[in-house]
PDB file of C-alpha atoms and ligand atoms in Angstrom:
ATOM      1  CA  MET A   1     -14.640 167.743 138.076  1.00 76.00           C
ATOM      2  CA  ALA A   2     -12.939 171.282 136.766  1.00 93.00           C
ATOM      3  CA  LYS A   3     -14.893 173.446 134.458  1.00 96.00           C
ATOM      4  CA  ARG A   4     -13.666 173.618 130.971  1.00 98.00           C
ATOM      5  CA  LYS A   5     -13.183 176.819 128.579  1.00 98.00           C
ATOM      6  CA  ILE A   6     -15.340 177.241 126.301  1.00 98.00           C
ATOM      7  CA  ILE A   7     -14.404 177.804 122.663  1.00 98.00           C
ATOM      8  CA  GLN A   8     -16.636 180.529 120.168  1.00 98.00           C
ATOM      9  CA  LEU A   9     -16.884 181.035 117.224  1.00 96.00           C
ATOM     10  CA  PRO A  10     -14.487 181.763 114.344  1.00 96.00           C
ATOM     11  CA  ASP A  11     -13.278 179.081 116.024  1.00 98.00           C
ATOM     12  CA  GLU A  12     -12.881 176.352 113.776  1.00 97.00           C
ATOM     13  CA  LEU A  13     -13.240 173.533 116.206  1.00 98.00           C
ATOM     14  CA  LEU A  14     -16.569 173.861 116.240  1.00 98.00           C
ATOM     15  CA  ARG A  15     -17.315 172.626 112.516  1.00 98.00           C
ATOM     16  CA  LYS A  16     -15.517 169.870 112.627  1.00 98.00           C
ATOM     17  CA  LYS A  17     -17.400 166.251 112.826  1.00 98.00           C
ATOM     18  CA  CYS A  18     -16.420 164.003 116.183  1.00 98.00           C
ATOM     19  CA  ARG A  19     -15.216 160.807 116.267  1.00 98.00           C
ATOM     20  CA  GLU A  20     -17.416 158.333 117.471  1.00 98.00           C
ATOM     21  CA  VAL A  21     -16.277 157.356 120.981  1.00 98.00           C
ATOM     22  CA  THR A  22     -14.653 153.450 121.193  1.00 98.00           C
ATOM     23  CA  GLU A  23     -13.217 153.186 124.637  1.00 98.00           C
ATOM     24  CA  PHE A  24     -16.031 153.837 127.505  1.00 98.00           C
ATOM     25  CA  ASP A  25     -13.186 154.681 130.168  1.00 98.00           C
ATOM     26  CA  GLU A  26     -12.471 156.874 132.950  1.00 98.00           C
ATOM     27  CA  ARG A  27     -10.965 159.292 130.500  1.00 98.00           C
ATOM     28  CA  LEU A  28     -14.322 159.684 129.225  1.00 98.00           C
ATOM     29  CA  ALA A  29     -16.404 160.165 132.748  1.00 98.00           C
ATOM     30  CA  ILE A  30     -13.571 162.714 133.784  1.00 98.00           C
ATOM     31  CA  LEU A  31     -14.711 164.998 130.214  1.00 98.00           C
ATOM     32  CA  LEU A  32     -18.332 163.740 131.224  1.00 98.00           C
ATOM     33  CA  ASP A  33     -18.598 165.146 134.484  1.00 98.00           C
ATOM     34  CA  ASP A  34     -16.316 168.781 133.888  1.00 98.00           C
ATOM     35  CA  MET A  35     -19.142 169.347 130.752  1.00 98.00           C
ATOM     36  CA  LYS A  36     -21.590 169.329 133.260  1.00 98.00           C
ATOM     37  CA  GLU A  37     -19.668 171.446 135.998  1.00 98.00           C
ATOM     38  CA  THR A  38     -18.907 173.852 132.363  1.00 98.00           C
ATOM     39  CA  LEU A  39     -22.262 173.606 131.764  1.00 98.00           C
ATOM     40  CA  ILE A  40     -23.937 174.216 135.499  1.00 97.00           C
ATOM     41  CA  ALA A  41     -21.366 177.165 135.916  1.00 97.00           C
ATOM     42  CA  ALA A  42     -22.205 178.625 132.512  1.00 97.00           C
ATOM     43  CA  ASP A  43     -26.237 178.411 132.916  1.00 96.00           C
ATOM     44  CA  GLY A  44     -26.821 177.421 130.118  1.00 97.00           C
ATOM     45  CA  VAL A  45     -29.308 173.857 128.970  1.00 97.00           C
ATOM     46  CA  GLY A  46     -26.522 171.878 127.148  1.00 98.00           C
ATOM     47  CA  LEU A  47     -22.954 171.315 125.960  1.00 98.00           C
ATOM     48  CA  ALA A  48     -21.390 169.683 123.483  1.00 99.00           C
ATOM     49  CA  ALA A  49     -17.958 168.045 123.578  1.00 98.00           C
ATOM     50  CA  PRO A  50     -16.218 170.068 120.398  1.00 98.00           C
ATOM     51  CA  GLN A  51     -17.677 173.674 122.359  1.00 98.00           C
ATOM     52  CA  VAL A  52     -14.734 172.562 125.077  1.00 98.00           C
ATOM     53  CA  ALA A  53     -12.255 171.746 122.475  1.00 98.00           C
ATOM     54  CA  VAL A  54     -12.771 167.999 122.397  1.00 98.00           C
ATOM     55  CA  LEU A  55     -13.491 166.627 118.899  1.00 98.00           C
ATOM     56  CA  LYS A  56     -15.825 163.853 120.109  1.00 98.00           C
ATOM     57  CA  ARG A  57     -18.997 162.266 119.732  1.00 98.00           C
ATOM     58  CA  VAL A  58     -20.470 163.196 123.704  1.00 99.00           C
ATOM     59  CA  CYS A  59     -22.949 166.082 124.475  1.00 99.00           C
ATOM     60  CA  ILE A  60     -24.802 166.678 127.743  1.00 98.00           C
ATOM     61  CA  VAL A  61     -28.921 167.981 127.863  1.00 98.00           C
ATOM     62  CA  MET A  62     -29.686 169.309 131.686  1.00 98.00           C
ATOM     63  CA  THR A  63     -33.321 171.384 131.398  1.00 97.00           C
ATOM     64  CA  GLU A  64     -36.087 171.759 134.339  1.00 96.00           C
ATOM     65  CA  ASP A  65     -37.141 167.594 134.161  1.00 96.00           C
ATOM     66  CA  LEU A  66     -34.553 166.064 132.137  1.00 97.00           C
ATOM     67  CA  PHE A  67     -30.341 165.088 132.812  1.00 98.00           C
ATOM     68  CA  LEU A  68     -29.133 163.204 129.752  1.00 98.00           C
ATOM     69  CA  GLU A  69     -25.281 162.450 128.395  1.00 98.00           C
ATOM     70  CA  MET A  70     -24.901 160.583 125.328  1.00 98.00           C
ATOM     71  CA  VAL A  71     -22.069 159.586 123.675  1.00 99.00           C
ATOM     72  CA  ASN A  72     -22.429 158.128 119.936  1.00 98.00           C
ATOM     73  CA  PRO A  73     -25.924 159.299 119.673  1.00 99.00           C
ATOM     74  CA  VAL A  74     -27.859 158.387 116.556  1.00 98.00           C
ATOM     75  CA  ILE A  75     -31.591 159.855 116.365  1.00 98.00           C
ATOM     76  CA  ILE A  76     -33.882 157.054 115.363  1.00 98.00           C
ATOM     77  CA  SER A  77     -36.778 158.448 114.507  1.00 98.00           C
ATOM     78  CA  GLN A  78     -38.650 162.094 114.436  1.00 98.00           C
ATOM     79  CA  LYS A  79     -42.579 163.395 114.754  1.00 98.00           C
ATOM     80  CA  GLY A  80     -43.902 167.061 113.808  1.00 98.00           C
ATOM     81  CA  LYS A  81     -42.033 170.072 113.819  1.00 98.00           C
ATOM     82  CA  GLN A  82     -41.528 173.122 116.040  1.00 98.00           C
ATOM     83  CA  LYS A  83     -40.653 176.795 116.074  1.00 96.00           C
ATOM     84  CA  GLY A  84     -38.602 178.309 118.695  1.00 94.00           C
ATOM     85  CA  LYS A  85     -36.001 180.765 119.681  1.00 95.00           C
ATOM     86  CA  GLU A  86     -31.725 178.839 120.466  1.00 97.00           C
ATOM     87  CA  GLY A  87     -28.870 180.660 121.219  1.00 96.00           C
ATOM     88  CA  CYS A  88     -25.185 178.968 121.640  1.00 98.00           C
ATOM     89  CA  LEU A  89     -23.229 179.080 124.468  1.00 98.00           C
ATOM     90  CA  SER A  90     -20.230 179.204 121.928  1.00 98.00           C
ATOM     91  CA  VAL A  91     -22.281 181.809 119.686  1.00 97.00           C
ATOM     92  CA  LYS A  92     -22.167 184.207 121.969  1.00 92.00           C
ATOM     93  CA  ASN A  93     -24.952 187.594 122.001  1.00 91.00           C
ATOM     94  CA  LYS A  94     -26.949 185.952 119.191  1.00 94.00           C
ATOM     95  CA  SER A  95     -30.355 184.326 119.140  1.00 96.00           C
ATOM     96  CA  GLY A  96     -32.494 183.327 116.692  1.00 96.00           C
ATOM     97  CA  GLU A  97     -35.663 180.909 115.625  1.00 96.00           C
ATOM     98  CA  VAL A  98     -35.448 177.469 114.471  1.00 97.00           C
ATOM     99  CA  VAL A  99     -37.682 174.996 112.996  1.00 97.00           C
ATOM    100  CA  ARG A 100     -36.858 171.315 114.923  1.00 98.00           C
ATOM    101  CA  ALA A 101     -38.676 167.871 115.022  1.00 98.00           C
ATOM    102  CA  GLU A 102     -41.543 167.986 117.728  1.00 98.00           C
ATOM    103  CA  GLU A 103     -40.462 164.505 119.064  1.00 98.00           C
ATOM    104  CA  ILE A 104     -37.240 163.365 118.404  1.00 98.00           C
ATOM    105  CA  THR A 105     -36.359 159.229 119.493  1.00 98.00           C
ATOM    106  CA  PHE A 106     -32.753 159.115 119.338  1.00 98.00           C
ATOM    107  CA  GLU A 107     -30.231 155.935 120.599  1.00 98.00           C
ATOM    108  CA  ALA A 108     -27.013 156.516 122.544  1.00 98.00           C
ATOM    109  CA  PHE A 109     -24.833 155.191 124.783  1.00 98.00           C
ATOM    110  CA  ASP A 110     -23.906 156.485 128.719  1.00 98.00           C
ATOM    111  CA  ARG A 111     -20.858 156.796 130.096  1.00 98.00           C
ATOM    112  CA  PHE A 112     -20.324 152.897 131.004  1.00 98.00           C
ATOM    113  CA  GLY A 113     -21.368 151.382 127.456  1.00 98.00           C
ATOM    114  CA  ASN A 114     -24.615 150.885 127.544  1.00 98.00           C
ATOM    115  CA  LYS A 115     -26.728 151.559 124.917  1.00 98.00           C
ATOM    116  CA  TYR A 116     -29.973 153.136 125.503  1.00 98.00           C
ATOM    117  CA  VAL A 117     -33.116 154.710 123.471  1.00 98.00           C
ATOM    118  CA  LYS A 118     -35.326 157.544 124.515  1.00 98.00           C
ATOM    119  CA  THR A 119     -38.571 159.802 123.500  1.00 98.00           C
ATOM    120  CA  VAL A 120     -37.715 163.583 123.988  1.00 98.00           C
ATOM    121  CA  ASN A 121     -40.370 166.454 123.305  1.00 98.00           C
ATOM    122  CA  GLY A 122     -41.164 169.426 123.303  1.00 98.00           C
ATOM    123  CA  PHE A 123     -38.200 172.152 124.135  1.00 97.00           C
ATOM    124  CA  ASN A 124     -36.137 168.694 125.680  1.00 98.00           C
ATOM    125  CA  ALA A 125     -36.310 167.925 121.720  1.00 98.00           C
ATOM    126  CA  VAL A 126     -35.315 171.414 120.671  1.00 98.00           C
ATOM    127  CA  ALA A 127     -31.941 170.923 123.506  1.00 98.00           C
ATOM    128  CA  CYS A 128     -31.093 167.465 121.830  1.00 98.00           C
ATOM    129  CA  GLN A 129     -31.038 168.035 118.272  1.00 98.00           C
ATOM    130  CA  HIS A 130     -29.559 171.125 119.271  1.00 98.00           C
ATOM    131  CA  GLU A 131     -26.464 169.432 120.924  1.00 98.00           C
ATOM    132  CA  MET A 132     -26.266 166.507 118.656  1.00 98.00           C
ATOM    133  CA  ASP A 133     -25.769 169.012 115.919  1.00 98.00           C
ATOM    134  CA  HIS A 134     -22.114 170.425 117.022  1.00 98.00           C
ATOM    135  CA  LEU A 135     -20.826 167.019 116.902  1.00 98.00           C
ATOM    136  CA  ASP A 136     -21.741 167.184 113.165  1.00 98.00           C
ATOM    137  CA  GLY A 137     -19.680 171.200 113.121  1.00 98.00           C
ATOM    138  CA  ILE A 138     -23.327 172.169 112.726  1.00 98.00           C
ATOM    139  CA  LEU A 139     -24.562 175.424 114.478  1.00 98.00           C
ATOM    140  CA  PHE A 140     -27.918 176.882 114.897  1.00 97.00           C
ATOM    141  CA  ILE A 141     -27.032 180.198 113.303  1.00 96.00           C
ATOM    142  CA  ASP A 142     -26.631 176.796 109.859  1.00 97.00           C
ATOM    143  CA  ARG A 143     -30.655 176.877 110.672  1.00 96.00           C
ATOM    144  CA  CYS A 144     -31.794 180.039 110.984  1.00 93.00           C
ATOM    145  CA  ASN A 145     -32.776 182.738 108.648  1.00 82.00           C
ATOM    146  CA  LYS A 146     -31.958 185.845 110.910  1.00 84.00           C
ATOM    147  CA  LEU A 147     -30.560 186.644 113.756  1.00 87.00           C
ATOM    148  CA  SER A 148     -30.556 189.312 116.396  1.00 89.00           C
ATOM    149  CA  ASP A 149     -28.896 190.856 118.619  1.00 89.00           C
ATOM    150  CA  GLU A 150     -29.389 189.825 122.337  1.00 77.00           C
ATOM    151  CA  GLU A 151     -29.709 192.627 124.876  1.00 55.00           C
TER     152      GLU A 151
HETATM  153 CO1   CO B 201     -24.813 174.577 120.926  1.00 80.88          CO
END
């Protein structure tokens, strides 16, 4: 595994719509392994491929009780609303309140190309929605009214 560089705003790569993964090969496995190592080193809860300059629909989430590798994820249903403070490894020293669905059900593929369906709620749902947004070039700052500077 190798740690990759996390790109920062205003890098235009963060604003691109990512391409679907069609090959579930060694290259994808290496990308996912590298993303996990990069996320752990950065002490974050989620990372999307465009943040390491790879424009593919791949993201990972790692919270206290969940580790997910999502390839070509699509939200198929959502319920409720929640508001919480978010930040992003590509938007240094900023945070803001974002309204998201309380619960989402999505389908995605694992690294081997197996399709799965998962329902997540609360903070895990926030993390998954934040990371999936990255795949369409959307950042949390686009969804919040007021940005604050982090100490
Ligand atoms: Co982010």
